[in-house]
Amino acid sequence: MVAEETIIEVDNLTFRYDLRKVEHTLSAISFSIKQGEWVAIVGGNGSGKSTLVRLLVGLLEAELGTITIDGVRLNEETKWEIRKKIGLVFQNPENQFIGTTVQDDVAFGLENNNVGYEEMKQRVDEALRFVDMDKYWDQDPSRLSGGQKQRVAIAGILAFKPHVIILDEAFVMLDPKSRKQLLSTLKKLREENNITIITVTHDMNEAACADRIVVMDQGAIIQDSTPEHVFMNNEQLSSPFAEQLRRKLGENGSNVPQSYMTEDEMVKWLCK
């Protein structure tokens, strides 16, 4: 169940990489996200998705507008406090690895924040168990598979006990099996810990798992709605596999429902 409290509030956010140019990378972006909500941000290359993420975690500074995280206005003085509440997982997990073993890598950020040994050990153990990587605690992260590396990267974020996790194209290098396992992990994470999840993705099957999809184009939000509404009303976006199958079955004369179907709904309908 999504809580009522707003965890992220973005108001009139505007940004340019080059202030000498008229064109903005982001133009007056406004939206809010509730605690426990899963939001997917989609759009073509250059639409502003990754720029928005970097602004949310304070890696870039907005030209205009405000970002408020858990009631705290993001600025130069508060960004370090806010970063304790938001975890960012990149496309290539190796960019985040510091330690020589899985356990050391997950513990690295906690050590830098002076977390006591007993508490740190407990948090690391819990995080690795949650992502099913506790059996690999003493292994070299560089020798893991792509899916395992992303699990370790997520464990490193979970050990901080964040309110929000942002995944910036984090599944793009994974095989279908690893992608499905990580999506299952994220669903479990949200259900058990009420963590807010933001995924930036080109994969519409991944986006379909979210509560909301924010569609961006040329630095602006052009849609912000449920997967059902977005995929039924945006012909520019490729639909997830289940929706493509529903449409194809309808074209071939099957008595398939006329409304959008999730993967689970399609499976249930096919098994009737």
mmCIF file of N, CA and C in Angstrom, residues 31 48 51 92 108 119 131 136 175 188 202 231-232:
data_model
loop_
_atom_site.group_PDB
_atom_site.id
_atom_site.type_symbol
_atom_site.label_atom_id
_atom_site.label_comp_id
_atom_site.label_asym_id
_atom_site.label_seq_id
_atom_site.Cartn_x
_atom_site.Cartn_y
_atom_site.Cartn_z
ATOM 1 N N PHE A 31 6.600 17.711 -10.347
ATOM 2 C CA PHE A 31 5.895 16.465 -10.021
ATOM 3 C C PHE A 31 6.184 16.133 -8.560
ATOM 4 N N GLY A 48 16.143 14.075 -21.107
ATOM 5 C CA GLY A 48 16.391 14.714 -19.816
ATOM 6 C C GLY A 48 16.276 13.784 -18.620
ATOM 7 N N THR A 51 19.573 13.522 -16.503
ATOM 8 C CA THR A 51 19.823 14.852 -15.926
ATOM 9 C C THR A 51 18.928 15.073 -14.720
ATOM 10 N N ASN A 92 26.375 0.687 -14.775
ATOM 11 C CA ASN A 92 27.496 -0.237 -14.610
ATOM 12 C C ASN A 92 27.857 -0.315 -13.126
ATOM 13 N N PHE A 108 31.625 -0.314 3.029
ATOM 14 C CA PHE A 108 32.474 0.863 2.813
ATOM 15 C C PHE A 108 31.785 2.174 3.192
ATOM 16 N N GLU A 119 26.702 -2.689 14.641
ATOM 17 C CA GLU A 119 25.575 -2.256 13.813
ATOM 18 C C GLU A 119 25.910 -2.411 12.329
ATOM 19 N N VAL A 131 19.196 -9.499 -0.730
ATOM 20 C CA VAL A 131 19.397 -9.625 -2.185
ATOM 21 C C VAL A 131 19.958 -10.999 -2.555
ATOM 22 N N TYR A 136 28.099 -15.086 -0.932
ATOM 23 C CA TYR A 136 29.242 -14.579 -1.692
ATOM 24 C C TYR A 136 30.010 -13.496 -0.920
ATOM 25 N N ASP A 175 21.140 -9.949 -18.504
ATOM 26 C CA ASP A 175 20.385 -10.911 -19.302
ATOM 27 C C ASP A 175 18.955 -10.989 -18.767
ATOM 28 N N LYS A 188 9.839 -7.020 -3.779
ATOM 29 C CA LYS A 188 9.919 -7.478 -2.396
ATOM 30 C C LYS A 188 10.392 -6.348 -1.480
ATOM 31 N N HIS A 202 14.704 2.362 -20.588
ATOM 32 C CA HIS A 202 14.171 2.267 -21.945
ATOM 33 C C HIS A 202 13.334 0.999 -22.104
ATOM 34 N N PHE A 231 0.262 3.335 -21.807
ATOM 35 C CA PHE A 231 0.427 2.423 -22.945
ATOM 36 C C PHE A 231 -0.804 2.377 -23.848
ATOM 37 N N MET A 232 -1.953 2.760 -23.319
ATOM 38 C CA MET A 232 -3.154 2.807 -24.155
ATOM 39 C C MET A 232 -3.280 4.126 -24.913
#
